[in-house]
mmCIF file of C-alpha atoms and ligand atoms in Angstrom:
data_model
loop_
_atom_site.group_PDB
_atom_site.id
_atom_site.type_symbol
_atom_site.label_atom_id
_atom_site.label_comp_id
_atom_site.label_asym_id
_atom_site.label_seq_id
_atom_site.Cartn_x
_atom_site.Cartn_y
_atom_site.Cartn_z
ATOM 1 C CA UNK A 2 14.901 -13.288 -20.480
ATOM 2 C CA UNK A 3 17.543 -11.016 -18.876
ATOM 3 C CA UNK A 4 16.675 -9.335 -15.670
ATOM 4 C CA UNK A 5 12.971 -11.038 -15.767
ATOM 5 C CA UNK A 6 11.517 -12.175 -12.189
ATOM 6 C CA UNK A 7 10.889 -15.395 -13.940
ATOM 7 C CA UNK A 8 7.586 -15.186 -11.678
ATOM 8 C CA UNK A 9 4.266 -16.050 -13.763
ATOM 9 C CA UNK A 10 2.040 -17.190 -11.026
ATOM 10 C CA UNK A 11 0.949 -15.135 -8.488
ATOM 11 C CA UNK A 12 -1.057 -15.999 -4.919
ATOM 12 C CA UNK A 13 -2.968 -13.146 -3.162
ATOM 13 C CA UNK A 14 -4.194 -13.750 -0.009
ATOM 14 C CA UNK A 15 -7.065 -11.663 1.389
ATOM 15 C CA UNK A 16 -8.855 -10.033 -0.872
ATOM 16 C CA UNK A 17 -9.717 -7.004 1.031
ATOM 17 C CA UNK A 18 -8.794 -3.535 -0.202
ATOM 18 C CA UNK A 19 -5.025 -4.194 -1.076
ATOM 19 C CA UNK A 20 -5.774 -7.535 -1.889
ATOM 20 C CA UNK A 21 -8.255 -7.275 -4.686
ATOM 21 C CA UNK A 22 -6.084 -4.256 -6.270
ATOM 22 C CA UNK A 23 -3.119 -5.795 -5.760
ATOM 23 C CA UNK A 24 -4.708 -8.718 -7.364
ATOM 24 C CA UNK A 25 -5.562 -6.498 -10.661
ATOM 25 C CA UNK A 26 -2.117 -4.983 -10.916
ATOM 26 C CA UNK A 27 -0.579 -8.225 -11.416
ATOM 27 C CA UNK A 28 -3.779 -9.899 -13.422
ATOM 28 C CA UNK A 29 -3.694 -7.026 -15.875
ATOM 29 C CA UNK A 30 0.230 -7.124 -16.484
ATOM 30 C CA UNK A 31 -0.350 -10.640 -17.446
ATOM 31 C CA UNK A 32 0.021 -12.940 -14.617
ATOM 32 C CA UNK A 33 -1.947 -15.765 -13.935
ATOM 33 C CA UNK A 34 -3.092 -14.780 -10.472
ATOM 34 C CA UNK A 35 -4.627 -17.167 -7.776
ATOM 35 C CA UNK A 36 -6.622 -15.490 -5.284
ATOM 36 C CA UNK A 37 -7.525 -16.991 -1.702
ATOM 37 C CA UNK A 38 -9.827 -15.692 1.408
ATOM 38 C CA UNK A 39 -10.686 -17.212 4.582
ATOM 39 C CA UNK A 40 -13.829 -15.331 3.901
ATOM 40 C CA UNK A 41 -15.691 -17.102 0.605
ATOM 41 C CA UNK A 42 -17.832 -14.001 0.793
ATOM 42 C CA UNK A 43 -14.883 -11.880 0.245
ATOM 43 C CA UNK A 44 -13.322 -14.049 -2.315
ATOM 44 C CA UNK A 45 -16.766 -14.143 -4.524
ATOM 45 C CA UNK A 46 -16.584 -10.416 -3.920
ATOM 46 C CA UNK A 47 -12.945 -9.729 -5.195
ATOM 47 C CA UNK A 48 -13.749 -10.897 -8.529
ATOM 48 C CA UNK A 49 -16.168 -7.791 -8.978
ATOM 49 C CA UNK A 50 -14.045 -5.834 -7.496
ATOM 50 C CA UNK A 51 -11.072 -6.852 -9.953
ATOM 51 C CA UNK A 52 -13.986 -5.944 -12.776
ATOM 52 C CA UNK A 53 -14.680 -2.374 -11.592
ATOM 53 C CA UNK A 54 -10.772 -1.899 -11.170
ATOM 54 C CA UNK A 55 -10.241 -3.238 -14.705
ATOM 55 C CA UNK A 56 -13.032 -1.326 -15.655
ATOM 56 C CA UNK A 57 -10.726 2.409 -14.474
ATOM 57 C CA UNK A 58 -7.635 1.121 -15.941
ATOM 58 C CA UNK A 59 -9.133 0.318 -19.439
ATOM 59 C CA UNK A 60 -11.182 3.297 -19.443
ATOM 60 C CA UNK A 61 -7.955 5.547 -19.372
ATOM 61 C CA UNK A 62 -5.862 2.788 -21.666
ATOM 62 C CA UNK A 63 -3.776 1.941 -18.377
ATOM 63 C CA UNK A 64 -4.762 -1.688 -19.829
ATOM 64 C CA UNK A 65 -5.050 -3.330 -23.237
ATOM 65 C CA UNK A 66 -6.551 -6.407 -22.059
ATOM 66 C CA UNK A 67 -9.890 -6.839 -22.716
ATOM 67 C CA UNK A 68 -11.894 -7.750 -19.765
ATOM 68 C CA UNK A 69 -12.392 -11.948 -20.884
ATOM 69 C CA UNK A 70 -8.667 -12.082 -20.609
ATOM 70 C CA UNK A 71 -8.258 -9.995 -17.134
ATOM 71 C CA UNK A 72 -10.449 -12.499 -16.012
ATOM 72 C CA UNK A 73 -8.916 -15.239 -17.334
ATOM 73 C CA UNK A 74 -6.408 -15.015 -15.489
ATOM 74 C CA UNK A 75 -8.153 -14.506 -12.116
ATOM 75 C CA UNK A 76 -8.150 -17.972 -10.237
ATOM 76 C CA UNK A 77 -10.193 -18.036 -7.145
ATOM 77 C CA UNK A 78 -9.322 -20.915 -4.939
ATOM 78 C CA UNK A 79 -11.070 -22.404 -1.912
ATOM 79 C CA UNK A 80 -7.591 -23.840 0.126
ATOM 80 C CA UNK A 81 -4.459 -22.296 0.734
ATOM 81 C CA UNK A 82 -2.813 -25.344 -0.415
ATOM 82 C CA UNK A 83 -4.484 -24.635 -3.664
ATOM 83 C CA UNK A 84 -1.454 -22.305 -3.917
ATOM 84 C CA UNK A 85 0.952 -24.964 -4.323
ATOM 85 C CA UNK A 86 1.898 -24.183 -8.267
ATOM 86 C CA UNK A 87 2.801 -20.378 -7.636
ATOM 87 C CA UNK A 88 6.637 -18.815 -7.669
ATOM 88 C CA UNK A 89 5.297 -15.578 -5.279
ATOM 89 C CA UNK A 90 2.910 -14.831 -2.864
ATOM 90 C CA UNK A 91 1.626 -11.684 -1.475
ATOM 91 C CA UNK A 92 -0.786 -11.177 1.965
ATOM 92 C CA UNK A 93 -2.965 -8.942 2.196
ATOM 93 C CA UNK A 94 -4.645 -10.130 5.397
ATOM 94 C CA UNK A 95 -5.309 -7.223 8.426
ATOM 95 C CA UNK A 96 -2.266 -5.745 9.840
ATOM 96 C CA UNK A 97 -2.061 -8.140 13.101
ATOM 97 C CA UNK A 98 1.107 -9.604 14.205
ATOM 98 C CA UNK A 99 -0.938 -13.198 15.476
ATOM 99 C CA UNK A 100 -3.107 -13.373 11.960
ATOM 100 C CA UNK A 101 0.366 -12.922 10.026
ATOM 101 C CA UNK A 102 2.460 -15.322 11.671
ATOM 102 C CA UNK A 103 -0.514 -17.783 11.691
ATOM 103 C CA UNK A 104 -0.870 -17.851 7.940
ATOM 104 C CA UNK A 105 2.935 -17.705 7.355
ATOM 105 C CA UNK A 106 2.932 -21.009 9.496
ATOM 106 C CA UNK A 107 0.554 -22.590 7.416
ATOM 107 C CA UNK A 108 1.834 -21.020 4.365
ATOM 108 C CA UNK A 109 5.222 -23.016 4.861
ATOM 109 C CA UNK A 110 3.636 -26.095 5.320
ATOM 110 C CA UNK A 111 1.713 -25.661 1.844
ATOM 111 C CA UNK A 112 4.337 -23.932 -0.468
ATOM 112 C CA UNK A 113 8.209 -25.320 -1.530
ATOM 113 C CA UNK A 114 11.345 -23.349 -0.567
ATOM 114 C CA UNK A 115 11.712 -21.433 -3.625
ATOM 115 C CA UNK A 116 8.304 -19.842 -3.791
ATOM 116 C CA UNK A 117 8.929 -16.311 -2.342
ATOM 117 C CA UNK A 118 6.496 -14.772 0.666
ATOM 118 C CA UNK A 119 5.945 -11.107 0.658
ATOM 119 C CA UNK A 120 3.650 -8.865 2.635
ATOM 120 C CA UNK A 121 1.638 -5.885 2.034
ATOM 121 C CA UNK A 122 2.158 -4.819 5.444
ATOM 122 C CA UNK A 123 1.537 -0.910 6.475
ATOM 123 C CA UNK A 124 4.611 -0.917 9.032
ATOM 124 C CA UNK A 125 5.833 -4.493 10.434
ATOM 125 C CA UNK A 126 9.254 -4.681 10.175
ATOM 126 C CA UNK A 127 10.080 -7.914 7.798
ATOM 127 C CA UNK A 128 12.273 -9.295 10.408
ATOM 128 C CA UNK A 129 9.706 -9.119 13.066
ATOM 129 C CA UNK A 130 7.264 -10.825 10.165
ATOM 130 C CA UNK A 131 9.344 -13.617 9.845
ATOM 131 C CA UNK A 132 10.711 -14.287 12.965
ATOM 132 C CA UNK A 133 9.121 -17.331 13.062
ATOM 133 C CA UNK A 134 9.525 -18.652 9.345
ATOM 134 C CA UNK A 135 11.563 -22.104 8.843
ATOM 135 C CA UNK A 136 13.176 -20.010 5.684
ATOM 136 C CA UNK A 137 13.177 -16.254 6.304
ATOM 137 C CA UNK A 138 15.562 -16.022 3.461
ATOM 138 C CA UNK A 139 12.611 -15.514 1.288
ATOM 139 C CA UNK A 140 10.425 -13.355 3.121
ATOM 140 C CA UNK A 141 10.509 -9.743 1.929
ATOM 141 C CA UNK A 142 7.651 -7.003 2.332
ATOM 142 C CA UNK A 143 6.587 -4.630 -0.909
ATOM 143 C CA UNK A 144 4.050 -2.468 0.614
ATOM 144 C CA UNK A 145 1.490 -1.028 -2.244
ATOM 145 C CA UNK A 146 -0.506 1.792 -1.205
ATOM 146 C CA UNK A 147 -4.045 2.223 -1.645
ATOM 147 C CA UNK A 148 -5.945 2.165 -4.584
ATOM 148 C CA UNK A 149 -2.726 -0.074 -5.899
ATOM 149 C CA UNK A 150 -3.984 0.305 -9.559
ATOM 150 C CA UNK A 151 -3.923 4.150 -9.625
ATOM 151 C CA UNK A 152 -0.322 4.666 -7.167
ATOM 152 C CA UNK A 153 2.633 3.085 -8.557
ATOM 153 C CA UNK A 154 4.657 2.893 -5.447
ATOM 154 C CA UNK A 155 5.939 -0.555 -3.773
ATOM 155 C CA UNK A 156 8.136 0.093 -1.106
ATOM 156 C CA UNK A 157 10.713 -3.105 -1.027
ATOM 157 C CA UNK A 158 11.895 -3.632 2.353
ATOM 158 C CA UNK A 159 14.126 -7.119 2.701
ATOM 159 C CA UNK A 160 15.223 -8.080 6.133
ATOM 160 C CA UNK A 161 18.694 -8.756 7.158
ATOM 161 C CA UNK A 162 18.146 -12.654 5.972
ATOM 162 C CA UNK A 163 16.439 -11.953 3.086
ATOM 163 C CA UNK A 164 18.250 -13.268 -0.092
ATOM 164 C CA UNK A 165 19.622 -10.608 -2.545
ATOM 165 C CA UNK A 166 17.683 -12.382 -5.545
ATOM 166 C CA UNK A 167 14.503 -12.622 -3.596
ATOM 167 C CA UNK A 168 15.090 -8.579 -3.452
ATOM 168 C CA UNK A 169 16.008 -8.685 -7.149
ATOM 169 C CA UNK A 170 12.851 -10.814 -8.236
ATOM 170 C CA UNK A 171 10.437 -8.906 -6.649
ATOM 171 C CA UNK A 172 11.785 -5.891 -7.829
ATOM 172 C CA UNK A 173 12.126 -7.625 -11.280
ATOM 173 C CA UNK A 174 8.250 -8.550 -10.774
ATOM 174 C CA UNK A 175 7.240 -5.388 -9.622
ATOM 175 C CA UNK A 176 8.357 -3.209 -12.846
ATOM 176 C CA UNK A 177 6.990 -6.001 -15.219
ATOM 177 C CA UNK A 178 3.771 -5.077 -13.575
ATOM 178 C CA UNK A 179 3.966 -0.878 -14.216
ATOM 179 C CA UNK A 180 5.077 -0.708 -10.345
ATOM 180 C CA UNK A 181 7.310 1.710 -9.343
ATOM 181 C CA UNK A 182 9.439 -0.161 -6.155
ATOM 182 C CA UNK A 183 11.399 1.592 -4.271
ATOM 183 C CA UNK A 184 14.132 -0.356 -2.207
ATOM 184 C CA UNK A 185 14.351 0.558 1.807
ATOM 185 C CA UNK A 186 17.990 -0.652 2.372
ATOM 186 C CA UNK A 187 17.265 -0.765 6.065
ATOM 187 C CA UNK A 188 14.176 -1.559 7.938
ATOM 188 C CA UNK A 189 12.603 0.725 9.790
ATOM 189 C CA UNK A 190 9.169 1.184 11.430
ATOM 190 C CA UNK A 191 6.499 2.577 8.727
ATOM 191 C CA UNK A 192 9.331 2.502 5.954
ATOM 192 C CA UNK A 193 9.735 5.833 4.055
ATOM 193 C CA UNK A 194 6.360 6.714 2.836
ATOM 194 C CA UNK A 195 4.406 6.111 6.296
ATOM 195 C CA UNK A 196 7.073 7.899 7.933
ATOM 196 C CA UNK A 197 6.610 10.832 5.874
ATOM 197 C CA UNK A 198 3.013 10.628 5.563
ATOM 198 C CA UNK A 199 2.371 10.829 9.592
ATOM 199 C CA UNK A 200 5.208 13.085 10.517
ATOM 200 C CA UNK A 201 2.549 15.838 7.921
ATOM 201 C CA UNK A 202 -0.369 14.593 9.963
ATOM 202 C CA UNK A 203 1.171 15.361 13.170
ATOM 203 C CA UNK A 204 1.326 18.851 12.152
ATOM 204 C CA UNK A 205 -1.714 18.887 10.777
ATOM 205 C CA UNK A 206 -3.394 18.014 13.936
ATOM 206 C CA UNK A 207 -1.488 20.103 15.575
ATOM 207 C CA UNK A 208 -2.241 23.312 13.324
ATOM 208 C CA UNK A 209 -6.033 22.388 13.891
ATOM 209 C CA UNK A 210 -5.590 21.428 18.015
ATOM 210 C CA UNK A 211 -4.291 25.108 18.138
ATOM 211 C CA UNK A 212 -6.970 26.985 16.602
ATOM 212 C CA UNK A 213 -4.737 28.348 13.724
ATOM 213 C CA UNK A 214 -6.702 26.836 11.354
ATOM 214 C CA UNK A 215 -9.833 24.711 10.642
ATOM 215 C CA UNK A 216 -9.279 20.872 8.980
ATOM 216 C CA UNK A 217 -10.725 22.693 5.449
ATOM 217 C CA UNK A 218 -8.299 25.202 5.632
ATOM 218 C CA UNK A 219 -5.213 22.467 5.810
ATOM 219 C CA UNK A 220 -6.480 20.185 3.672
ATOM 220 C CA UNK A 221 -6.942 23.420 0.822
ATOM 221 C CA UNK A 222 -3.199 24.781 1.621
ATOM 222 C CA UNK A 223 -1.907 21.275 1.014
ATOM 223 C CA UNK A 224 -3.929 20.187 -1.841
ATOM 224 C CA UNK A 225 -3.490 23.778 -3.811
ATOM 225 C CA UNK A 226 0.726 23.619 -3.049
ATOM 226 C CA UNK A 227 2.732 21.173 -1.548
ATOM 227 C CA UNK A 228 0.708 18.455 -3.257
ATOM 228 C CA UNK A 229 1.255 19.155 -6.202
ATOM 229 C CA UNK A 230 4.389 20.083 -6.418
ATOM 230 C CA UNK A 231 5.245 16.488 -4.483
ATOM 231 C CA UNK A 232 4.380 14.767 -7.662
ATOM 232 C CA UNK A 233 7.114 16.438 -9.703
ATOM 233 C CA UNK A 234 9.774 16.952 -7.262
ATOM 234 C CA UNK A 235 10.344 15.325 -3.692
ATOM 235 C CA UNK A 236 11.196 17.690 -0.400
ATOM 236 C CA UNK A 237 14.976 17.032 -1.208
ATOM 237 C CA UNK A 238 14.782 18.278 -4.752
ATOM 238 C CA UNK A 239 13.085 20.607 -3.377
ATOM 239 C CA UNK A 240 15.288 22.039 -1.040
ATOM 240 C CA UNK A 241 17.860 21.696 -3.799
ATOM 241 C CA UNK A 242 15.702 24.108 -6.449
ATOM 242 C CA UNK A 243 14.871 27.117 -3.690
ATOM 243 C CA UNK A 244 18.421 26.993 -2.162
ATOM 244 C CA UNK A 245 19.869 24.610 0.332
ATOM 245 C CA UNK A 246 20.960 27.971 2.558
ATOM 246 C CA UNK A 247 17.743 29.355 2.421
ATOM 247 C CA UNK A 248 16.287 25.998 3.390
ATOM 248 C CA UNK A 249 18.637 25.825 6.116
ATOM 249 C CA UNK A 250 17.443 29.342 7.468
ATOM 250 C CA UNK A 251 14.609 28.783 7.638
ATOM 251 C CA UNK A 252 14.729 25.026 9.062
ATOM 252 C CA UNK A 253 16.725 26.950 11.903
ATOM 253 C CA UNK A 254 14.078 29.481 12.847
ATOM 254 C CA UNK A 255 10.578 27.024 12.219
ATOM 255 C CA UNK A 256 11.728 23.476 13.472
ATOM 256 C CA UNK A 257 12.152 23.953 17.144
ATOM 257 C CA UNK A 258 8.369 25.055 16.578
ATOM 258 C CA UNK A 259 7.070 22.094 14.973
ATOM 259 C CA UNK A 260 4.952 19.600 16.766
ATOM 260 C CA UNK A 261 7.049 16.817 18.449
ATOM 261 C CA UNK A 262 4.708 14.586 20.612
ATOM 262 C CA UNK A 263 1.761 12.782 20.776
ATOM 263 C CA UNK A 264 -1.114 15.000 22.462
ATOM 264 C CA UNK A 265 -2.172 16.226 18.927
ATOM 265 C CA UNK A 266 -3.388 12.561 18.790
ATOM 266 C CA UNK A 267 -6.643 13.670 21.282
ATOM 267 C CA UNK A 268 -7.678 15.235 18.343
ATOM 268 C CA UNK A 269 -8.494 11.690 16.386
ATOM 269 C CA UNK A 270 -9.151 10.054 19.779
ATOM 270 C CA UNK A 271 -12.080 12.421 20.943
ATOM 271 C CA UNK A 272 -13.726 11.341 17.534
ATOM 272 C CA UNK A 273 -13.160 7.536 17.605
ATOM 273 C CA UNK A 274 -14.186 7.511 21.113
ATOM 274 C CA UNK A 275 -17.486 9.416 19.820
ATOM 275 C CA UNK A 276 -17.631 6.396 17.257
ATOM 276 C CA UNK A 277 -16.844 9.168 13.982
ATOM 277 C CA UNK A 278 -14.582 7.773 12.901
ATOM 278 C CA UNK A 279 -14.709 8.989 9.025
ATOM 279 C CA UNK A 280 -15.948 7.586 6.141
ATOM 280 C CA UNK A 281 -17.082 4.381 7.472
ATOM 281 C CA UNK A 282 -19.455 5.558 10.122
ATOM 282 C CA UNK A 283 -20.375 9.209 7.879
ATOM 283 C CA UNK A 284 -18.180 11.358 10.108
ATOM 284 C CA UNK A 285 -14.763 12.431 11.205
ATOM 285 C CA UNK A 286 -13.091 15.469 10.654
ATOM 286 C CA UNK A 287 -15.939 16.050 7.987
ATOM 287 C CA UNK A 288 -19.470 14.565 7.269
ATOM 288 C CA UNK A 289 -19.527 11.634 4.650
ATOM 289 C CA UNK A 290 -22.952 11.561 2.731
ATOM 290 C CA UNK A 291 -22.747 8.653 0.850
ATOM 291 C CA UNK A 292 -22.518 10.684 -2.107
ATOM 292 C CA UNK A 293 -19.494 13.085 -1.232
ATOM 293 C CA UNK A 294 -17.716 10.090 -0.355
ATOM 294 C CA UNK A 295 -18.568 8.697 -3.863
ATOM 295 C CA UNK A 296 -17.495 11.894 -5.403
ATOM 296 C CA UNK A 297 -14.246 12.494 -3.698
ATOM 297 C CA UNK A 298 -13.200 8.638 -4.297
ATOM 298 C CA UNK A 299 -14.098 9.045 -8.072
ATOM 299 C CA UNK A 300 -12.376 12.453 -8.213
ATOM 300 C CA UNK A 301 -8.894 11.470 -6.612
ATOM 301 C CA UNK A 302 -8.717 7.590 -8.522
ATOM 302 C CA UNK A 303 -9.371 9.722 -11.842
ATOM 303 C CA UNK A 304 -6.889 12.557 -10.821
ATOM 304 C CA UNK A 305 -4.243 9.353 -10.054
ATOM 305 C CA UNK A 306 -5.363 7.731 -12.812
ATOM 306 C CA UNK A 307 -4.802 10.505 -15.959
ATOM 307 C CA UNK A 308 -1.285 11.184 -13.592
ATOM 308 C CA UNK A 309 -0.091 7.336 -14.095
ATOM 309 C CA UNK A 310 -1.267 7.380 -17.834
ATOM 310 C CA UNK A 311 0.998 10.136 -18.383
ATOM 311 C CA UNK A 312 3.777 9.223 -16.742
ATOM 312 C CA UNK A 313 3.755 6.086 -18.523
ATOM 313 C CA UNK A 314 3.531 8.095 -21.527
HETATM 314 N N1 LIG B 428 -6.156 -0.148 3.620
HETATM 315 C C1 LIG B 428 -5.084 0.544 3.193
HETATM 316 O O1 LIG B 428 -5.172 1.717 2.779
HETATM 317 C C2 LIG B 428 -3.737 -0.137 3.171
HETATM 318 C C3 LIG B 428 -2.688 0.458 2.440
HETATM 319 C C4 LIG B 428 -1.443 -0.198 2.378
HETATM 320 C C5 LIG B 428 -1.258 -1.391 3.073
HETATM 321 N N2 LIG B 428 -2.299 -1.940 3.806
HETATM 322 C C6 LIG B 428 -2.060 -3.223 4.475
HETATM 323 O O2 LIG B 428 -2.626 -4.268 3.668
HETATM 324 C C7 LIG B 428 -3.098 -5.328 4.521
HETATM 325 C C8 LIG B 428 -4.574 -5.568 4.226
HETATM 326 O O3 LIG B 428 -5.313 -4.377 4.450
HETATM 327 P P1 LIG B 428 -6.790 -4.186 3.847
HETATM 328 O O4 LIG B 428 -7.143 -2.769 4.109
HETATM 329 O O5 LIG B 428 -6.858 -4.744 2.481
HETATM 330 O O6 LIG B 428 -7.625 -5.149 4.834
HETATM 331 P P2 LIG B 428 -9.139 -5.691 4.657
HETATM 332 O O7 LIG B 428 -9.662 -5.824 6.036
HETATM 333 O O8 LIG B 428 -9.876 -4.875 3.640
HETATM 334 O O9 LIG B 428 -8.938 -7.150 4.025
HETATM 335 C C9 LIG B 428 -8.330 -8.214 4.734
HETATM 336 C C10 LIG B 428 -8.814 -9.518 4.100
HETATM 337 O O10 LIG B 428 -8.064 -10.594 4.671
HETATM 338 C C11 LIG B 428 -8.957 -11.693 4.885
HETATM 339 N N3 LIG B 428 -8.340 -12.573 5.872
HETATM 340 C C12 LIG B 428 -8.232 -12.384 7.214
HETATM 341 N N4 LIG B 428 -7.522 -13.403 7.754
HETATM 342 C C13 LIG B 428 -7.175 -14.236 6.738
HETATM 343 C C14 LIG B 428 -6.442 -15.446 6.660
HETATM 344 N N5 LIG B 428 -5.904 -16.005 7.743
HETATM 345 N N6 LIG B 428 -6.300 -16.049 5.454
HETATM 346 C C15 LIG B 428 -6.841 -15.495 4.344
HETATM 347 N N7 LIG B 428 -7.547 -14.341 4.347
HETATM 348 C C16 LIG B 428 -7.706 -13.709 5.534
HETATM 349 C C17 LIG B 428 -10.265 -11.047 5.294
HETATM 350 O O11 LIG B 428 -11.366 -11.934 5.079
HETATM 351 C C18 LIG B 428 -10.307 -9.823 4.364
HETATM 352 O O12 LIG B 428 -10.937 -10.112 3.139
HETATM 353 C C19 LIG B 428 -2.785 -4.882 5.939
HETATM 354 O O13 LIG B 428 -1.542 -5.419 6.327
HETATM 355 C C20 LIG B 428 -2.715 -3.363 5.828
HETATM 356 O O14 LIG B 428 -1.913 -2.771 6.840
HETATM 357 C C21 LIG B 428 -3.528 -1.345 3.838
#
């Protein structure tokens, strides 16, 4: 088939957050997926998890497998070397440098040449990643964001070794799966979407540090404006609609006042020092009754949810 990834069988490994969505992305666009955790707790745990994410994609017809067949091709295995037969494997273990290079090292000694290594990494640079790999010519990161199922986004970030059809077969893979990658033709720390995502919460915090406003009050301005219109048309386009010289006027006047530095970041570390740290322990900026938390999780997957159904049309 032209311009396939030629990639059938998939390894995730950790089965986490990322892992176990990551894991139903690929399972429901037909690949036969082999799952691995150091934790058997975790891996017994995925499956379920892969069931309730099924369970949101069928329910708004993101899927037309029927749940026997997701699970069909869900392969829990006990031994990374039970990943021999795959073309393509993605880690979703925790974001630290030492567990990362570990489980590339043993990776390498498990897997052939031509079976491609990506990570779901939030911000390593690929060539720091595989600075230790016998081939970094295959390693590549495609960073999904979280819940994987419900935002199409895979930012595709190949280091300078990285072979231009390793780039091309992931991307290949990626769209076979309803991903939307997006290649970063350089690397850079946090990519594009990080990069954009913290430079807003530095603001944030700083808006709130201030006293101009209270963390509802943000939260409401960009929920009821800016985030909305982000999921039509990007800052550049929109720069582009209201006027690149009125952009540029105002950019003059209101950047030198932005927030440049890290102090805002007291604001997070007062509360993790207190031990709120946000949903997990009930508080942060807000309180987290188990139920709110519920609610808002339910409320945003189904808002991304009915958003991918119709852009997929
Ligand atoms: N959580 C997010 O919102 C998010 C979003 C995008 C990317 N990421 C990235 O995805 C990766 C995973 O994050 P997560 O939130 O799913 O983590 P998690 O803690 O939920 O899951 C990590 C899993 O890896 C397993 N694990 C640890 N060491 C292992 C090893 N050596 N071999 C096999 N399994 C191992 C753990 O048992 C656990 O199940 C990180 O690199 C993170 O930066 C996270």
């Amino acid at each position: 088939m032209e311009n396939s990834s030629q990639i059938f069988r998939v390894g995730v490994v950790g089965t986490g957050l990322m892992g176990s969505g990551i894991a139903a992305v690929f399972a429901s666009a037909g690949r036969a997926v082999f799952l691995f955790d150091k934790d058997p707790k975790r891996l017994d745990e995925a499956t379920k998890k892969i069931v309730d994410i099924y369970q949101e994609m069928h329910g708004v017809g993101l899927t037309s497998l029927s749940q026997a067949e997701i699970l069909a091709h869900i392969k829990p295995v006990s031994e990374l070397a039970d990943l021999k037969a795959v073309d393509f494997i993605i880690e979703a273990v925790p974001e630290v440098l030492e567990i990362k290079h570990d489980l590339y090292r043993e990776l390498e000694t498990v897997v052939e040449e031509r079976v491609i290594l990506a990570s779901n990494t939030s911000g390593f640079m690929p060539s720091k990643l595989s600075e230790f790999l016998a081939h970094p010519n295959r390693f590549i990161v495609a960073h999904f964001w979280n819940p994987p199922h419900a935002i199409p986004l895979v930012e595709v970030v190949p280091s300078q070794h990285t072979l231009p059809s390793v780039v091309e077969r992931t991307i290949a893979l990626l769209r076979e799966s309803q991903a939307e990658p997006v290649l970063v033709e350089k690397e850079i720390p946090g990519f594009i979407g990080n990069r954009l995502q913290y430079a807003i919460l530095r603001e944030a915090l700083a808006i709130v540090r201030s006293g101009t406003a209270s963390p509802e009050a943000v939260d409401t301005v960009m929920k009821a404006s800016l985030g909305r219109r982000y999921a039509t048309v990007g800052p550049l386009e929109t720069a582009d609609l209201g006027g690149l010289d009125t952009f540029l006027t105002i950019a003059s006047h209101l950047m030198p006042e932005l927030a440049k530095d890290e102090d805002v970041l007291e604001l997070m570390r007062v509360r993790v020092e207190a031990g709120h740290d946000g949903l997990r322990s009930g508080e942060g900026f807000y309180r987290w009754p188990p139920e709110r938390a519920q609610e808002v999780i339910q409320r945003r997957n189904a808002d991304l949810l009915r958003r991918r159904v119709a852009d997929l049309g």
